[in-house]
Coordinates of C-alpha atoms in Angstrom, one line a residue:
X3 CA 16.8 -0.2 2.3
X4 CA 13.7 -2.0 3.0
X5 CA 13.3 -3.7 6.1
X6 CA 13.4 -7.5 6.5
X7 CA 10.9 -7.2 9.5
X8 CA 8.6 -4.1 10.4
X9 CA 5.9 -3.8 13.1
X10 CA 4.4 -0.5 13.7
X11 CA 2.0 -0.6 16.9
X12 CA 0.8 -4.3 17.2
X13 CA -1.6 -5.6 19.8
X14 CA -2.6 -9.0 21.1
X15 CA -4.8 -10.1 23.3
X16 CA -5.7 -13.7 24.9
X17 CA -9.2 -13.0 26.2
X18 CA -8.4 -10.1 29.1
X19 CA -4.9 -10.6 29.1
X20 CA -3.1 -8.3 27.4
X21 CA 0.4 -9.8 26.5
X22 CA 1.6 -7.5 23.5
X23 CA 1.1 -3.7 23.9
X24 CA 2.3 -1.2 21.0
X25 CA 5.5 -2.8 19.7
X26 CA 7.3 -0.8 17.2
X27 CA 10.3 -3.1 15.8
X28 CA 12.0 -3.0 13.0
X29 CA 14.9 -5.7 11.7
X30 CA 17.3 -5.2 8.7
X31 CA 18.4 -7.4 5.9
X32 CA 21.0 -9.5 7.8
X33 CA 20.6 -8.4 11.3
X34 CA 20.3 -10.8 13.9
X35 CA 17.5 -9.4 16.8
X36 CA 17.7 -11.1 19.9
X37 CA 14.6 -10.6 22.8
X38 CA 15.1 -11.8 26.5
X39 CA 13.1 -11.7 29.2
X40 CA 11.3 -13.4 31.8
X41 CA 8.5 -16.2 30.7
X42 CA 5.1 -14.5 30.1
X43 CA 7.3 -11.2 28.9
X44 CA 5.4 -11.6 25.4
X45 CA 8.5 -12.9 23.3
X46 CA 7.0 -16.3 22.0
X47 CA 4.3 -14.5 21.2
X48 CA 5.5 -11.7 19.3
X49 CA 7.9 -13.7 17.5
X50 CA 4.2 -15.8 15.9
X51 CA 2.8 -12.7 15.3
X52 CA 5.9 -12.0 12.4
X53 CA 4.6 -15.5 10.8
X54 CA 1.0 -14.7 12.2
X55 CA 0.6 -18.0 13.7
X56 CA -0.8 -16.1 16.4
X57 CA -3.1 -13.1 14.8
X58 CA -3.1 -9.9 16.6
X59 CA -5.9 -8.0 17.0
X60 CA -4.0 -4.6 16.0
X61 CA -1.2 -3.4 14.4
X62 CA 0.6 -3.6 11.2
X63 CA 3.3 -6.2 10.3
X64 CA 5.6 -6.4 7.2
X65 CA 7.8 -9.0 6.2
X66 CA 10.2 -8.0 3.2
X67 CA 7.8 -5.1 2.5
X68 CA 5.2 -7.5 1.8
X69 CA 1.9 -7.1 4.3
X70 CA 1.2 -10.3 6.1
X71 CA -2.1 -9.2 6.8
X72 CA -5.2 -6.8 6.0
X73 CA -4.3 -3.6 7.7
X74 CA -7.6 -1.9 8.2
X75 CA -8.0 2.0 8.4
X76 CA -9.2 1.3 11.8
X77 CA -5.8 0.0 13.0
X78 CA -7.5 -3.8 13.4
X79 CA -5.5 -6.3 11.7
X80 CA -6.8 -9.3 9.6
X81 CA -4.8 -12.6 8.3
X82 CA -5.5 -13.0 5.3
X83 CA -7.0 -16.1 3.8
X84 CA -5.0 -19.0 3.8
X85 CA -3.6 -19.3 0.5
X86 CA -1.8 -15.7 0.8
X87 CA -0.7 -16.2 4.1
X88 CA 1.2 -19.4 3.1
X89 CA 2.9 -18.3 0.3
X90 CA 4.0 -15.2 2.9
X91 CA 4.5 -17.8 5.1
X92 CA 7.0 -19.7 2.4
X93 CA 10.0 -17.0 2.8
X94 CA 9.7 -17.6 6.7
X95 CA 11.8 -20.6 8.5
X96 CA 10.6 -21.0 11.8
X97 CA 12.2 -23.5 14.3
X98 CA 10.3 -24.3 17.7
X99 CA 11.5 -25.4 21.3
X100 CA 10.0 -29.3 20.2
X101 CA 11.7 -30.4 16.7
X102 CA 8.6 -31.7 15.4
X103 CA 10.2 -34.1 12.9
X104 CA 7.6 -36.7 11.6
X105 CA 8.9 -39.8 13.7
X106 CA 8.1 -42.6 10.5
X107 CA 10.0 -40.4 8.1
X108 CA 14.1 -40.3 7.9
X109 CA 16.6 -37.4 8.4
X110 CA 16.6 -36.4 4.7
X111 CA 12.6 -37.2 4.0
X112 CA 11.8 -34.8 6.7
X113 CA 14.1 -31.8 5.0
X114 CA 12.8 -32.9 1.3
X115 CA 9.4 -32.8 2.4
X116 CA 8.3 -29.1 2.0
X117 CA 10.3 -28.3 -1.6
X118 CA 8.6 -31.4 -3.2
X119 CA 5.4 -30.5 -1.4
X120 CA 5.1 -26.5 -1.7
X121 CA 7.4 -26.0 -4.5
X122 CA 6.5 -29.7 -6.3
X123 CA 10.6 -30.0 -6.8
X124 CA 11.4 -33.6 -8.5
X125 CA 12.9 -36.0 -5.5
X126 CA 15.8 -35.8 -7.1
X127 CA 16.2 -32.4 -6.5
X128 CA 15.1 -31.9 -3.2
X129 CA 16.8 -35.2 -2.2
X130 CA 20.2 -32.8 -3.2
X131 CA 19.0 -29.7 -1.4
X132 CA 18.5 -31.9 1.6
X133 CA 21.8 -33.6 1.7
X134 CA 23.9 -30.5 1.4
X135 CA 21.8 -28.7 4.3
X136 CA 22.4 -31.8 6.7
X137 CA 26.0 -32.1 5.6
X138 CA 25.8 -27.9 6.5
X139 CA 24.4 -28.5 10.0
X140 CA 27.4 -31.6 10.1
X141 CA 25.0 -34.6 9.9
X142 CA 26.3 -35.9 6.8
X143 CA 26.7 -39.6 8.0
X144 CA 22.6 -39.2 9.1
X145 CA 20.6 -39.0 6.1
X146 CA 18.8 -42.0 6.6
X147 CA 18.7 -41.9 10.6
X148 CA 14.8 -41.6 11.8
X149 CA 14.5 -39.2 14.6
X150 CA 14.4 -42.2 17.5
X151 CA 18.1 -42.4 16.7
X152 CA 18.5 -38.9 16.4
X153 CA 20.0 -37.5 20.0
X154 CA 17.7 -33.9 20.4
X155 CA 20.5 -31.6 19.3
X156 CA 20.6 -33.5 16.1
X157 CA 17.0 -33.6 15.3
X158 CA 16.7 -29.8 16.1
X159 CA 19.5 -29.9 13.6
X160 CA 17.7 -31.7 11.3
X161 CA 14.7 -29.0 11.7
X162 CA 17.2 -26.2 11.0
X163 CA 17.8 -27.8 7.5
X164 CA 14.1 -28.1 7.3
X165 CA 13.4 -25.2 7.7
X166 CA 16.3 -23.5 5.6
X167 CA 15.0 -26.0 2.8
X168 CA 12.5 -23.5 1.4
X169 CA 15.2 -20.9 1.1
X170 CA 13.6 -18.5 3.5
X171 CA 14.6 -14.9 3.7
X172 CA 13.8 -15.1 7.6
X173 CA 14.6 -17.3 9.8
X174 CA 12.8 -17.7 13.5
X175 CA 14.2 -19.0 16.3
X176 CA 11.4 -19.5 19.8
X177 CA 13.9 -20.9 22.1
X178 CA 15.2 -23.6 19.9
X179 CA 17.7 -25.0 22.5
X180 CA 15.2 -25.0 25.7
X181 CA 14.1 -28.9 25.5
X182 CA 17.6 -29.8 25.1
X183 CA 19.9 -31.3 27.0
X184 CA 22.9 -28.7 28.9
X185 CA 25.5 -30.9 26.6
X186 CA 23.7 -30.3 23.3
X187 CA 22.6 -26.7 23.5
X188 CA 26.3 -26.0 22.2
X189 CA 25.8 -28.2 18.9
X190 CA 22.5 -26.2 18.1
X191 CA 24.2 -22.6 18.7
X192 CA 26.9 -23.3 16.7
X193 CA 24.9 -23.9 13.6
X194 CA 22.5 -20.7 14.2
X195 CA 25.8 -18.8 14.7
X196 CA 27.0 -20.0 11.4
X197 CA 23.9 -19.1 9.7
X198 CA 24.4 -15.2 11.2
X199 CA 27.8 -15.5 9.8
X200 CA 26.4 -15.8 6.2
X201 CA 24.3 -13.2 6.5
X202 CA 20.7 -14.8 7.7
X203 CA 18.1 -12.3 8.9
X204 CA 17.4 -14.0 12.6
X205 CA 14.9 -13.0 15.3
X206 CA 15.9 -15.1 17.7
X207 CA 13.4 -15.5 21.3
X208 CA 17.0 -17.3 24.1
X209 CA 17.7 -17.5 27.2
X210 CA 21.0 -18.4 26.4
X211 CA 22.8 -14.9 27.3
X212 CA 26.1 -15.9 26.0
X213 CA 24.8 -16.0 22.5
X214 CA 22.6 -13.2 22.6
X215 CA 25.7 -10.9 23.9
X216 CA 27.9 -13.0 21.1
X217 CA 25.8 -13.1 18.1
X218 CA 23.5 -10.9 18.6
X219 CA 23.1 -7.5 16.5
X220 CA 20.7 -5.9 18.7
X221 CA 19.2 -6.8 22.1
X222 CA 15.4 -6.5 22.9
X223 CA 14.2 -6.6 26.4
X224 CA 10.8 -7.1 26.5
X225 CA 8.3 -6.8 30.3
X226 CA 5.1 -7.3 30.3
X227 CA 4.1 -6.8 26.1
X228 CA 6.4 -4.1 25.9
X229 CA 9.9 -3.6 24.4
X230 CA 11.5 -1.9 27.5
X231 CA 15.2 -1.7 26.4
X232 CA 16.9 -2.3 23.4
X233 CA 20.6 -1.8 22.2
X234 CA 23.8 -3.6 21.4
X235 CA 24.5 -6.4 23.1
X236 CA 27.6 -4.5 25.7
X237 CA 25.0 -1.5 25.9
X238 CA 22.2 -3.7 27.3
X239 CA 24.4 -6.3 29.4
X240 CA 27.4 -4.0 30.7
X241 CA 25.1 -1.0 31.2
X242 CA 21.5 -1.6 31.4
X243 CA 19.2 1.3 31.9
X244 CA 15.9 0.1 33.4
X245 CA 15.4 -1.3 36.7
X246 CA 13.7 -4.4 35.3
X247 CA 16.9 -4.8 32.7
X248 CA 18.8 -4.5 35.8
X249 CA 16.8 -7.0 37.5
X250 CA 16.4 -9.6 35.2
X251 CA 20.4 -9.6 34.1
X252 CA 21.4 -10.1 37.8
X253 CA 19.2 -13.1 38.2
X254 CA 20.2 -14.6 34.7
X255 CA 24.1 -13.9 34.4

């Protein structure tokens, strides 16, 4: 079975600092890949690498099988131009800690937007694609809301649908639940849970430990650019091996 998601010794640098060092992941069709780790651990970065919003400077990275770069014999790795990379980048939702929603367009304009613009689907259409993803992330009876009367666990909702409006294979999660409010985070969970319930591929960057342990197939604890532990979710939180698993779990749990 070919891998949703394969990295085979990627490297990134921001000037001197080195934040990703020879990560070797792979994800399978379905599986839901959590990272933790403390801020500056490399996990927001690695997780734009997949999509290569970030570009690494090394390193090879597949999505689907499908290169989504120039892997020279050298080991350097190069985006390649942008008409490639967006159609790559097509099969990839992503959904950020801000929602992002474009404030002057309404619930289900912001979710049509990307089928009638990439795909050139009739309004029609995407206008029905649209409604049955809100009604899927239970905002049925906001269609026509703009964001400013949105509360933020419904508009990162609403970028959920947006992003699962393209039909993506993948689905990206960098800490889509941090800008929220304590009383929303639950609303947002729940519909990422229910996506891993129908079989989504997720790499999902959380500090919310109760769904990694929950939902997640696999743990990843990344330190300083490198994946330092990995396991099932009772093998990394119940037993940790690594000091700096240990560590970090006793300050987070």
């Amino acid at each position: 079975m070919t891998a949703m998601v394969k990295i085979e010794k990627l490297n990134k640098s921001f000037g001197d600092l080195h934040v990703l060092r020879d990560i070797d992941i792979e994800v399978a069709p379905g599986e839901v890949v959590v990272m933790i780790g403390v801020s500056g651990s490399g996990k927001t970065t690695l997780l734009r690498c997949i999509n290569v919003l970030e570009e690494p400077q090394s390193g090879r990275i597949f999505v689907d099988g499908e290169p989504m770069g120039i892997h020279r014999p050298d080991g350097e790795f190069r985006a390649f131009p942008d008409r490639v990379l967006n159609e790559r980048r097509a099969q990839i939702g992503m959904v950020f800690q801000r929602f992002n929603l474009f404030p002057h367009m309404t619930a289900i304009q912001n979710v049509m937007l990307a089928p009638t613009m990439v795909k050139n689907l009739p309004d029609a259409e995407a206008r029905g694609i649209g409604e049955e993803l809100l009604a899927k992330v239970g905002l049925r009876d906001k269609f026509d809301a703009y964001p400013n009367k949105l509360s933020g666990g419904q508009q990162q909702r609403v970028a959920i649908a947006r992003s699962l409006a393209m039909n993506p294979k993948l689905m990206l999660f960098d800490e889509a639940t941090s800008a929220l409010d304590p009383e929303l985070i639950g609303e947002v969970l729940d519909t990422m849970k229910q996506l891993a319930l129908e079989g989504m591929t997720m790499v999902v960057v959380t500090h919310e430990m109760g769904f990694a342990r929950e939902v997640g197939d696999r743990v990843l604890f990344l330190h300083e650019g490198r994946v330092l532990e990995e396991g099932k979710p009772e093998q990394i939180f119940d037993n940790p091996q690594h000091e700096r698993t240990q560590d970090f779990l006793r300050h987070v749990l």
